[in-house]
């Protein structure tokens, strides 16, 4: 009864695998037809699923023993028939369980393989002749189960056992049996291992493709959130400013409306670039935008920048932080003052007043602090950089972590909210602030070492490092 239940389970598993393979084949044929129409590369054939049925034809090697039983040339035929039935049953049980790692490594499978070896030795010693060909069948089942570091030693031990038993019964013919046993063990293990590796690689490739799609969706959602969230906030703030200015100063109101048009056009360009994945932000541009929108919202901007020039990827990441932090200041803080500080690698830095920010220690640091009273995330989550606020700050945390940086956000003791972003610095580059503070650079009005933001915007002031 136990054997029948196991056989029924194996048949059920095989039918499920067969149905899955048919579904894969239907998708493969549809993809192949589509590829032929479009002229693309044809997809790979998934092939039938590996099951124990692939190893059943090898049982024909025992037909000689079965023929001896039918012809009455076997002494004690009932023992031979019982041994043949036991061996075939164990062979089917072991081989069908060899195609799933969980069942292949199960204790019951190993015990069945050992019992199968004992039955093979008993039949070979008692009868000899064609009964010795059960050793290659035993090697085939062993190779299907024993894949891994123990395969070599197990195969050699089984070959030695087959050679010893066969030499007792058949003399020099034992070499053929031993060779067949060793060959069936190793070749079966190699073929099945290769087949399993190919299927695992194919599954891994499909998983990587799925994750790539998910990453692209996540990137696009982050970019879209950052772009639209900031742009719409700027448009709302400038629209309110235009509405307030229109009754008393039409020229100033028209200037705000012109800015709204410019922001909208720039947003359209950035959204197109976000779709294609080629967008690179500029920290100087974001600082200029922050100054403009904060001023329009009646928030006093105080912007400091020091340190050496930054590479484009670092500038892009810090630009995103400035954009998101300023957007949150406009939406939630109710602040009247916002201070943005950028400290380059190797700069001692003066930090943000009252926040206790110290030198960057070889890292680039950006801090955005306000004096507002808006809602803030839990302090415990804010300082660790995990579970920060809304979607924007969470997306920025992931971006900076991928670049080896960190992001923290939370309230400050003096009141207000602080966002701090750090990225790896640029060791070996000259200190821009130190060069700017030198007499040579201060005497030259066109010195290339002067911070570019201060030349563009009067609110951006370089923090000179002593």
Short mmCIF file of C-alpha atoms in Angstrom, two decimals:
data_model
loop_
_atom_site.label_atom_id
_atom_site.label_comp_id
_atom_site.label_asym_id
_atom_site.label_seq_id
_atom_site.Cartn_x
_atom_site.Cartn_y
_atom_site.Cartn_z
CA UNK A 1 0.00 0.00 0.00
CA UNK A 2 2.85 2.37 0.83
CA UNK A 3 4.44 1.72 -2.56
CA UNK A 4 1.14 2.37 -4.34
CA UNK A 5 0.66 5.68 -2.49
CA UNK A 6 4.16 6.77 -3.42
CA UNK A 7 3.58 5.80 -7.05
CA UNK A 8 0.31 7.76 -7.10
CA UNK A 9 2.08 10.82 -5.65
CA UNK A 10 4.85 10.57 -8.21
CA UNK A 11 2.35 10.30 -11.06
CA UNK A 12 0.48 13.34 -9.71
CA UNK A 13 3.71 15.36 -9.55
CA UNK A 14 4.62 14.28 -13.06
CA UNK A 15 1.22 15.36 -14.37
CA UNK A 16 1.61 18.77 -12.71
CA UNK A 17 5.08 19.18 -14.25
CA UNK A 18 3.71 18.09 -17.59
CA UNK A 19 0.93 20.68 -17.43
CA UNK A 20 3.45 23.36 -16.50
CA UNK A 21 5.66 22.33 -19.41
CA UNK A 22 2.73 22.49 -21.81
CA UNK A 23 1.97 26.02 -20.64
CA UNK A 24 5.63 26.95 -21.14
CA UNK A 25 5.57 25.42 -24.61
CA UNK A 26 2.43 27.37 -25.52
CA UNK A 27 4.13 30.62 -24.44
CA UNK A 28 7.29 29.60 -26.29
CA UNK A 29 5.41 28.94 -29.53
CA UNK A 30 3.58 32.25 -29.27
CA UNK A 31 6.86 34.08 -28.60
CA UNK A 32 8.51 32.27 -31.52
CA UNK A 33 5.73 33.29 -33.90
CA UNK A 34 5.98 36.90 -32.72
CA UNK A 35 9.78 36.84 -33.08
CA UNK A 36 9.56 35.51 -36.63
CA UNK A 37 7.13 38.25 -37.60
CA UNK A 38 9.27 41.00 -36.09
CA UNK A 39 12.60 39.53 -37.21
CA UNK A 40 13.97 39.31 -33.65
CA UNK A 41 16.06 36.52 -32.17
CA UNK A 42 14.10 33.34 -31.54
CA UNK A 43 13.54 32.42 -27.88
CA UNK A 44 15.04 29.29 -26.36
CA UNK A 45 13.07 26.06 -26.34
CA UNK A 46 12.22 25.23 -22.70
CA UNK A 47 12.22 21.49 -23.42
CA UNK A 48 10.32 18.81 -21.52
CA UNK A 49 10.61 18.69 -17.73
CA UNK A 50 13.11 16.13 -16.39
CA UNK A 51 11.33 13.29 -14.61
CA UNK A 52 11.99 9.70 -13.63
CA UNK A 53 10.34 8.52 -16.84
CA UNK A 54 13.55 9.46 -18.66
CA UNK A 55 15.39 6.74 -16.68
CA UNK A 56 12.77 3.99 -16.92
CA UNK A 57 13.89 2.59 -20.32
CA UNK A 58 17.18 1.50 -18.74
CA UNK A 59 15.27 -1.18 -16.85
CA UNK A 60 15.41 -3.15 -20.12
CA UNK A 61 18.94 -4.11 -19.04
CA UNK A 62 17.25 -6.53 -16.65
CA UNK A 63 15.39 -8.34 -19.41
CA UNK A 64 18.03 -11.09 -19.43
CA UNK A 65 17.28 -11.94 -15.80
CA UNK A 66 13.54 -11.82 -16.46
CA UNK A 67 14.03 -14.15 -19.46
CA UNK A 68 15.93 -16.65 -17.28
CA UNK A 69 13.04 -16.67 -14.82
CA UNK A 70 10.48 -17.32 -17.56
CA UNK A 71 12.59 -20.12 -19.09
CA UNK A 72 13.09 -21.81 -15.73
CA UNK A 73 16.88 -21.56 -15.86
CA UNK A 74 17.07 -19.81 -12.48
CA UNK A 75 17.28 -21.91 -9.29
CA UNK A 76 14.80 -20.90 -6.61
CA UNK A 77 12.80 -18.80 -9.08
CA UNK A 78 10.51 -17.35 -6.42
CA UNK A 79 13.53 -15.74 -4.72
CA UNK A 80 14.71 -14.36 -8.06
CA UNK A 81 11.22 -13.04 -8.88
CA UNK A 82 10.91 -11.40 -5.46
CA UNK A 83 14.39 -9.88 -5.82
CA UNK A 84 13.59 -8.61 -9.34
CA UNK A 85 10.33 -7.05 -8.17
CA UNK A 86 12.06 -5.44 -5.17
CA UNK A 87 14.90 -4.04 -7.26
CA UNK A 88 12.57 -2.57 -9.92
CA UNK A 89 10.32 -1.03 -7.29
CA UNK A 90 13.25 0.57 -5.48
CA UNK A 91 14.72 1.76 -8.78
CA UNK A 92 11.47 3.47 -9.77
CA UNK A 93 11.10 4.98 -6.29
CA UNK A 94 14.65 6.35 -6.20
CA UNK A 95 14.80 7.69 -9.75
CA UNK A 96 11.48 9.51 -9.50
CA UNK A 97 12.63 11.19 -6.30
CA UNK A 98 16.00 12.19 -7.80
CA UNK A 99 14.65 15.18 -9.75
CA UNK A 100 13.68 17.35 -6.78
CA UNK A 101 16.35 18.49 -4.35
CA UNK A 102 14.12 18.11 -1.30
CA UNK A 103 13.20 14.49 -2.05
CA UNK A 104 16.65 13.67 -3.44
CA UNK A 105 18.34 14.66 -0.17
CA UNK A 106 15.68 13.02 1.99
CA UNK A 107 16.75 10.21 4.33
CA UNK A 108 14.15 7.83 2.86
CA UNK A 109 15.73 8.16 -0.61
CA UNK A 110 19.21 7.39 0.73
CA UNK A 111 17.89 4.41 2.70
CA UNK A 112 16.11 3.08 -0.40
CA UNK A 113 19.36 3.43 -2.36
CA UNK A 114 21.27 1.46 0.26
CA UNK A 115 18.62 -1.30 0.29
CA UNK A 116 18.77 -1.34 -3.50
CA UNK A 117 22.53 -1.89 -3.30
CA UNK A 118 22.09 -4.76 -0.85
CA UNK A 119 19.49 -6.44 -3.11
CA UNK A 120 21.80 -6.01 -6.13
CA UNK A 121 24.73 -7.63 -4.30
CA UNK A 122 22.56 -10.51 -3.09
CA UNK A 123 21.15 -11.26 -6.56
CA UNK A 124 24.58 -10.97 -8.20
CA UNK A 125 26.23 -13.33 -5.68
CA UNK A 126 23.43 -15.90 -5.78
CA UNK A 127 22.79 -16.00 -9.54
CA UNK A 128 25.63 -14.18 -11.39
CA UNK A 129 25.45 -14.03 -15.19
CA UNK A 130 22.91 -11.52 -16.50
CA UNK A 131 22.00 -10.60 -12.91
CA UNK A 132 25.32 -8.75 -12.68
CA UNK A 133 23.94 -6.06 -15.01
CA UNK A 134 21.91 -4.72 -12.13
CA UNK A 135 25.13 -3.02 -11.00
CA UNK A 136 25.07 -0.50 -13.90
CA UNK A 137 21.41 0.15 -13.07
CA UNK A 138 22.41 0.71 -9.46
CA UNK A 139 25.12 3.11 -10.67
CA UNK A 140 22.57 4.99 -12.74
CA UNK A 141 20.28 5.44 -9.72
CA UNK A 142 23.27 6.42 -7.57
CA UNK A 143 24.40 9.03 -10.07
CA UNK A 144 20.89 10.48 -10.20
CA UNK A 145 20.79 10.87 -6.40
CA UNK A 146 24.40 11.48 -5.34
CA UNK A 147 25.22 14.80 -7.03
CA UNK A 148 27.78 16.90 -5.26
CA UNK A 149 31.08 16.50 -3.41
CA UNK A 150 30.43 12.86 -2.47
CA UNK A 151 29.80 11.70 -6.03
CA UNK A 152 33.42 10.78 -6.84
CA UNK A 153 34.07 8.71 -3.73
CA UNK A 154 30.65 7.07 -3.94
CA UNK A 155 31.14 6.20 -7.60
CA UNK A 156 34.57 4.67 -6.97
CA UNK A 157 33.28 2.67 -4.00
CA UNK A 158 30.36 1.35 -6.01
CA UNK A 159 32.68 0.45 -8.90
CA UNK A 160 34.99 -1.43 -6.55
CA UNK A 161 32.02 -3.28 -5.05
CA UNK A 162 30.74 -4.26 -8.52
CA UNK A 163 34.22 -5.42 -9.57
CA UNK A 164 34.67 -7.52 -6.42
CA UNK A 165 31.28 -9.24 -6.61
CA UNK A 166 31.55 -9.80 -10.37
CA UNK A 167 35.07 -11.24 -10.12
CA UNK A 168 33.84 -13.85 -7.67
CA UNK A 169 31.17 -15.00 -10.13
CA UNK A 170 32.57 -14.27 -13.61
CA UNK A 171 36.33 -13.72 -13.32
CA UNK A 172 37.73 -11.30 -15.92
CA UNK A 173 34.27 -10.36 -17.15
CA UNK A 174 34.07 -8.30 -14.00
CA UNK A 175 35.97 -5.53 -15.83
CA UNK A 176 33.01 -4.95 -18.15
CA UNK A 177 30.58 -4.77 -15.25
CA UNK A 178 32.85 -2.45 -13.27
CA UNK A 179 33.39 -0.18 -16.27
CA UNK A 180 29.64 -0.05 -17.02
CA UNK A 181 28.88 0.75 -13.37
CA UNK A 182 31.40 3.58 -13.17
CA UNK A 183 30.34 5.01 -16.53
CA UNK A 184 26.61 4.94 -15.77
CA UNK A 185 27.19 6.59 -12.37
CA UNK A 186 29.32 9.48 -13.62
CA UNK A 187 27.57 10.14 -16.93
CA UNK A 188 24.12 10.15 -15.33
CA UNK A 189 25.25 12.55 -12.60
CA UNK A 190 26.94 14.84 -15.14
CA UNK A 191 23.98 14.99 -17.52
CA UNK A 192 21.39 15.54 -14.81
CA UNK A 193 23.56 18.15 -13.05
CA UNK A 194 24.08 20.01 -16.31
CA UNK A 195 20.36 19.92 -17.08
CA UNK A 196 19.50 21.20 -13.63
CA UNK A 197 22.13 23.96 -13.89
CA UNK A 198 20.71 25.09 -17.24
CA UNK A 199 17.22 25.28 -15.80
CA UNK A 200 18.44 27.17 -12.74
CA UNK A 201 20.31 29.64 -14.95
CA UNK A 202 17.21 30.12 -17.07
CA UNK A 203 15.12 30.74 -13.95
CA UNK A 204 17.76 33.14 -12.61
CA UNK A 205 17.76 35.05 -15.90
CA UNK A 206 13.99 35.35 -15.79
CA UNK A 207 14.19 36.57 -12.18
CA UNK A 208 16.84 39.14 -13.10
CA UNK A 209 14.68 40.36 -15.96
CA UNK A 210 11.70 40.66 -13.64
CA UNK A 211 13.75 42.56 -11.07
CA UNK A 212 15.11 44.86 -13.76
CA UNK A 213 11.55 45.73 -14.74
CA UNK A 214 10.68 46.37 -11.09
CA UNK A 215 13.76 48.55 -10.62
CA UNK A 216 12.87 50.56 -13.71
CA UNK A 217 9.32 51.02 -12.46
CA UNK A 218 10.65 52.12 -9.08
CA UNK A 219 13.08 54.54 -10.72
CA UNK A 220 10.39 56.04 -12.87
CA UNK A 221 7.96 56.38 -9.94
CA UNK A 222 10.65 58.11 -7.85
CA UNK A 223 11.59 60.45 -10.66
CA UNK A 224 7.98 61.25 -11.45
CA UNK A 225 7.23 61.94 -7.79
CA UNK A 226 10.26 64.18 -7.37
CA UNK A 227 9.66 66.03 -10.63
CA UNK A 228 5.94 66.63 -10.35
CA UNK A 229 5.87 67.15 -6.60
CA UNK A 230 8.45 69.90 -6.68
CA UNK A 231 7.25 71.48 -9.93
CA UNK A 232 3.63 71.65 -8.86
CA UNK A 233 4.64 73.13 -5.50
CA UNK A 234 6.66 75.82 -7.30
CA UNK A 235 3.75 76.58 -9.64
CA UNK A 236 1.31 76.85 -6.69
CA UNK A 237 3.64 79.15 -4.71
CA UNK A 238 4.34 81.42 -7.66
CA UNK A 239 0.66 81.50 -8.60
CA UNK A 240 -0.21 82.64 -5.09
CA UNK A 241 2.52 85.28 -5.28
CA UNK A 242 1.19 86.50 -8.63
CA UNK A 243 -2.34 86.68 -7.21
CA UNK A 244 -1.13 88.74 -4.24
CA UNK A 245 0.95 91.08 -6.42
CA UNK A 246 -1.56 91.62 -9.22
CA UNK A 247 -3.70 94.33 -7.51
CA UNK A 248 -0.74 96.56 -6.61
CA UNK A 249 2.18 95.64 -8.87
CA UNK A 250 1.27 94.17 -12.25
CA UNK A 251 4.85 94.07 -13.47
CA UNK A 252 5.94 91.90 -10.52
CA UNK A 253 2.90 89.67 -11.06
CA UNK A 254 3.79 89.26 -14.73
CA UNK A 255 7.31 88.31 -13.70
CA UNK A 256 5.93 85.56 -11.47
CA UNK A 257 3.68 84.35 -14.31
CA UNK A 258 6.71 84.28 -16.60
CA UNK A 259 8.50 82.13 -14.03
CA UNK A 260 5.49 79.79 -13.93
CA UNK A 261 5.69 79.38 -17.71
CA UNK A 262 9.44 78.72 -17.50
CA UNK A 263 8.99 76.15 -14.72
CA UNK A 264 6.28 74.38 -16.71
CA UNK A 265 8.41 74.17 -19.83
CA UNK A 266 11.38 72.91 -17.83
CA UNK A 267 9.15 70.30 -16.18
CA UNK A 268 8.05 69.02 -19.57
CA UNK A 269 11.69 68.65 -20.63
CA UNK A 270 12.64 66.85 -17.43
CA UNK A 271 9.70 64.46 -17.68
CA UNK A 272 10.75 63.53 -21.22
CA UNK A 273 14.29 62.94 -19.97
CA UNK A 274 13.01 60.89 -17.04
CA UNK A 275 11.14 58.61 -19.43
CA UNK A 276 14.31 57.89 -21.38
CA UNK A 277 16.48 57.69 -18.25
CA UNK A 278 19.04 60.30 -19.35
CA UNK A 279 18.24 63.05 -16.89
CA UNK A 280 21.15 64.50 -14.87
CA UNK A 281 20.37 67.16 -12.31
CA UNK A 282 22.54 70.15 -11.42
CA UNK A 283 23.10 71.25 -7.84
CA UNK A 284 23.68 74.87 -8.86
CA UNK A 285 20.41 74.91 -10.81
CA UNK A 286 18.49 73.44 -7.89
CA UNK A 287 20.01 75.97 -5.50
CA UNK A 288 18.93 78.78 -7.82
CA UNK A 289 15.44 77.33 -8.01
CA UNK A 290 15.31 76.94 -4.24
CA UNK A 291 16.29 80.58 -3.79
CA UNK A 292 13.63 81.72 -6.23
CA UNK A 293 10.76 79.66 -4.90
CA UNK A 294 11.58 80.28 -1.23
CA UNK A 295 11.70 84.04 -1.86
CA UNK A 296 8.36 83.90 -3.67
CA UNK A 297 6.87 82.02 -0.69
CA UNK A 298 8.10 84.70 1.77
CA UNK A 299 10.72 82.32 3.20
CA UNK A 300 14.17 83.84 3.66
CA UNK A 301 16.75 81.64 1.89
CA UNK A 302 20.30 81.43 3.29
CA UNK A 303 22.54 79.35 1.05
CA UNK A 304 26.19 78.46 1.75
CA UNK A 305 28.42 76.42 -0.53
CA UNK A 306 32.06 75.43 -0.07
CA UNK A 307 34.44 72.71 -1.15
CA UNK A 308 35.91 71.44 -4.41
CA UNK A 309 33.88 70.88 -7.59
CA UNK A 310 31.73 67.75 -7.44
CA UNK A 311 31.27 65.08 -10.13
CA UNK A 312 28.01 65.02 -12.05
CA UNK A 313 26.47 61.97 -10.27
CA UNK A 314 27.10 63.54 -6.84
CA UNK A 315 25.69 66.88 -7.97
CA UNK A 316 22.62 65.12 -9.37
CA UNK A 317 21.94 63.29 -6.09
CA UNK A 318 22.42 66.41 -3.98
CA UNK A 319 20.21 68.34 -6.38
CA UNK A 320 17.43 65.83 -5.75
CA UNK A 321 17.86 66.26 -1.99
CA UNK A 322 17.63 70.05 -2.30
CA UNK A 323 14.54 69.75 -4.48
CA UNK A 324 12.72 67.37 -2.11
CA UNK A 325 13.73 69.19 1.08
CA UNK A 326 12.65 72.60 -0.26
CA UNK A 327 9.38 71.09 -1.47
CA UNK A 328 8.72 69.78 2.06
CA UNK A 329 9.58 73.19 3.53
CA UNK A 330 7.00 74.83 1.27
CA UNK A 331 4.33 72.22 1.88
CA UNK A 332 4.57 71.33 5.53
CA UNK A 333 6.88 73.50 7.61
CA UNK A 334 5.32 76.96 7.78
CA UNK A 335 8.88 78.28 8.10
CA UNK A 336 10.09 81.85 7.61
CA UNK A 337 13.76 80.95 7.14
CA UNK A 338 15.52 78.10 5.35
CA UNK A 339 19.26 77.54 5.45
CA UNK A 340 20.99 75.29 2.88
CA UNK A 341 24.64 74.37 3.40
CA UNK A 342 26.86 72.35 1.05
CA UNK A 343 30.23 71.31 2.50
CA UNK A 344 32.71 69.65 0.17
CA UNK A 345 35.11 66.84 1.01
CA UNK A 346 37.91 67.84 3.34
CA UNK A 347 36.19 71.09 4.41
CA UNK A 348 36.00 71.83 8.08
CA UNK A 349 32.74 73.70 7.57
CA UNK A 350 30.88 75.97 9.89
CA UNK A 351 27.74 73.89 9.79
CA UNK A 352 24.21 75.06 10.42
CA UNK A 353 23.70 77.44 13.21
CA UNK A 354 22.49 75.65 16.28
CA UNK A 355 22.59 72.14 14.78
CA UNK A 356 26.07 71.09 15.83
CA UNK A 357 27.17 70.06 12.33
CA UNK A 358 30.91 69.45 12.20
CA UNK A 359 33.48 68.79 9.47
CA UNK A 360 32.69 66.42 6.68
CA UNK A 361 35.67 64.18 7.29
CA UNK A 362 36.27 63.34 3.62
CA UNK A 363 32.58 63.26 2.67
CA UNK A 364 30.29 65.73 0.93
CA UNK A 365 27.51 66.94 3.20
CA UNK A 366 24.34 68.81 2.37
CA UNK A 367 22.08 70.14 5.12
CA UNK A 368 18.71 71.86 4.78
CA UNK A 369 17.33 73.39 7.97
CA UNK A 370 14.23 75.49 8.58
CA UNK A 371 12.65 77.15 11.59
CA UNK A 372 9.14 75.88 10.90
CA UNK A 373 6.70 73.91 13.03
CA UNK A 374 5.38 71.48 10.43
CA UNK A 375 4.67 67.80 11.03
CA UNK A 376 7.77 65.60 11.19
CA UNK A 377 8.37 61.86 11.13
CA UNK A 378 9.17 59.98 14.34
CA UNK A 379 12.50 61.04 15.79
CA UNK A 380 13.79 57.49 16.13
CA UNK A 381 13.20 56.75 12.46
CA UNK A 382 14.48 60.12 11.32
CA UNK A 383 17.94 59.83 12.80
CA UNK A 384 18.63 56.36 11.48
CA UNK A 385 17.62 57.12 7.94
CA UNK A 386 15.07 54.27 7.91
CA UNK A 387 11.36 54.82 7.73
CA UNK A 388 11.86 58.49 6.86
CA UNK A 389 8.72 60.48 6.17
CA UNK A 390 6.94 60.17 2.86
CA UNK A 391 7.64 58.72 -0.53
CA UNK A 392 10.12 61.43 -1.55
CA UNK A 393 12.49 61.05 1.38
CA UNK A 394 12.25 57.27 1.22
CA UNK A 395 13.21 57.33 -2.45
CA UNK A 396 16.13 59.65 -1.72
CA UNK A 397 17.31 57.36 1.08
CA UNK A 398 17.42 54.45 -1.38
CA UNK A 399 19.30 56.52 -3.98
CA UNK A 400 21.95 57.75 -1.56
CA UNK A 401 22.39 54.31 0.00
CA UNK A 402 23.02 52.84 -3.46
CA UNK A 403 25.77 55.47 -3.96
CA UNK A 404 27.40 54.73 -0.59
CA UNK A 405 25.82 57.72 1.14
CA UNK A 406 23.17 58.29 3.78
CA UNK A 407 20.17 60.50 4.48
CA UNK A 408 18.76 61.51 7.84
CA UNK A 409 15.87 63.80 8.66
CA UNK A 410 14.27 64.96 11.88
CA UNK A 411 13.45 67.86 14.20
CA UNK A 412 16.22 69.90 15.81
CA UNK A 413 16.22 70.96 19.47
CA UNK A 414 16.04 74.69 18.72
CA UNK A 415 12.90 74.17 16.66
CA UNK A 416 12.46 73.41 13.01
CA UNK A 417 13.46 70.49 10.82
CA UNK A 418 16.81 69.31 9.52
CA UNK A 419 17.61 67.13 6.48
CA UNK A 420 21.21 65.90 6.20
CA UNK A 421 22.62 64.06 3.18
CA UNK A 422 26.16 62.67 3.00
CA UNK A 423 28.01 61.15 0.07
CA UNK A 424 31.59 59.88 -0.35
CA UNK A 425 34.02 62.75 -0.93
CA UNK A 426 36.79 63.24 -3.44
CA UNK A 427 40.14 62.58 -1.74
CA UNK A 428 43.13 64.23 -3.35
CA UNK A 429 41.29 67.20 -4.89
CA UNK A 430 42.25 70.71 -3.74
CA UNK A 431 40.10 72.36 -1.13
CA UNK A 432 38.04 74.95 -2.94
CA UNK A 433 37.28 76.96 0.17
CA UNK A 434 40.94 77.16 1.18
CA UNK A 435 41.94 78.28 -2.32
CA UNK A 436 39.19 80.89 -2.30
CA UNK A 437 40.41 82.26 1.03
CA UNK A 438 43.99 82.64 -0.19
CA UNK A 439 45.24 86.14 -1.13
CA UNK A 440 45.97 85.09 -4.70
CA UNK A 441 42.46 83.99 -5.38
CA UNK A 442 40.84 86.92 -3.60
CA UNK A 443 42.90 89.39 -5.60
CA UNK A 444 41.82 87.92 -8.92
CA UNK A 445 38.21 88.74 -9.72
CA UNK A 446 38.05 86.12 -12.47
CA UNK A 447 39.60 83.29 -10.43
CA UNK A 448 38.21 79.95 -11.66
CA UNK A 449 38.25 78.69 -8.08
CA UNK A 450 35.49 81.03 -6.97
CA UNK A 451 32.30 79.09 -6.20
CA UNK A 452 30.01 79.28 -9.18
CA UNK A 453 26.74 79.50 -7.18
CA UNK A 454 27.79 82.79 -5.58
CA UNK A 455 28.40 84.24 -9.03
CA UNK A 456 24.95 83.26 -10.19
CA UNK A 457 22.86 84.04 -7.13
CA UNK A 458 23.59 86.73 -4.52
CA UNK A 459 21.96 84.62 -1.78
CA UNK A 460 24.51 81.81 -2.24
CA UNK A 461 27.56 82.65 -0.18
CA UNK A 462 30.70 80.50 0.02
CA UNK A 463 31.58 79.52 3.56
CA UNK A 464 35.31 80.20 3.88
CA UNK A 465 37.25 77.66 5.86
CA UNK A 466 40.02 79.02 8.10
#
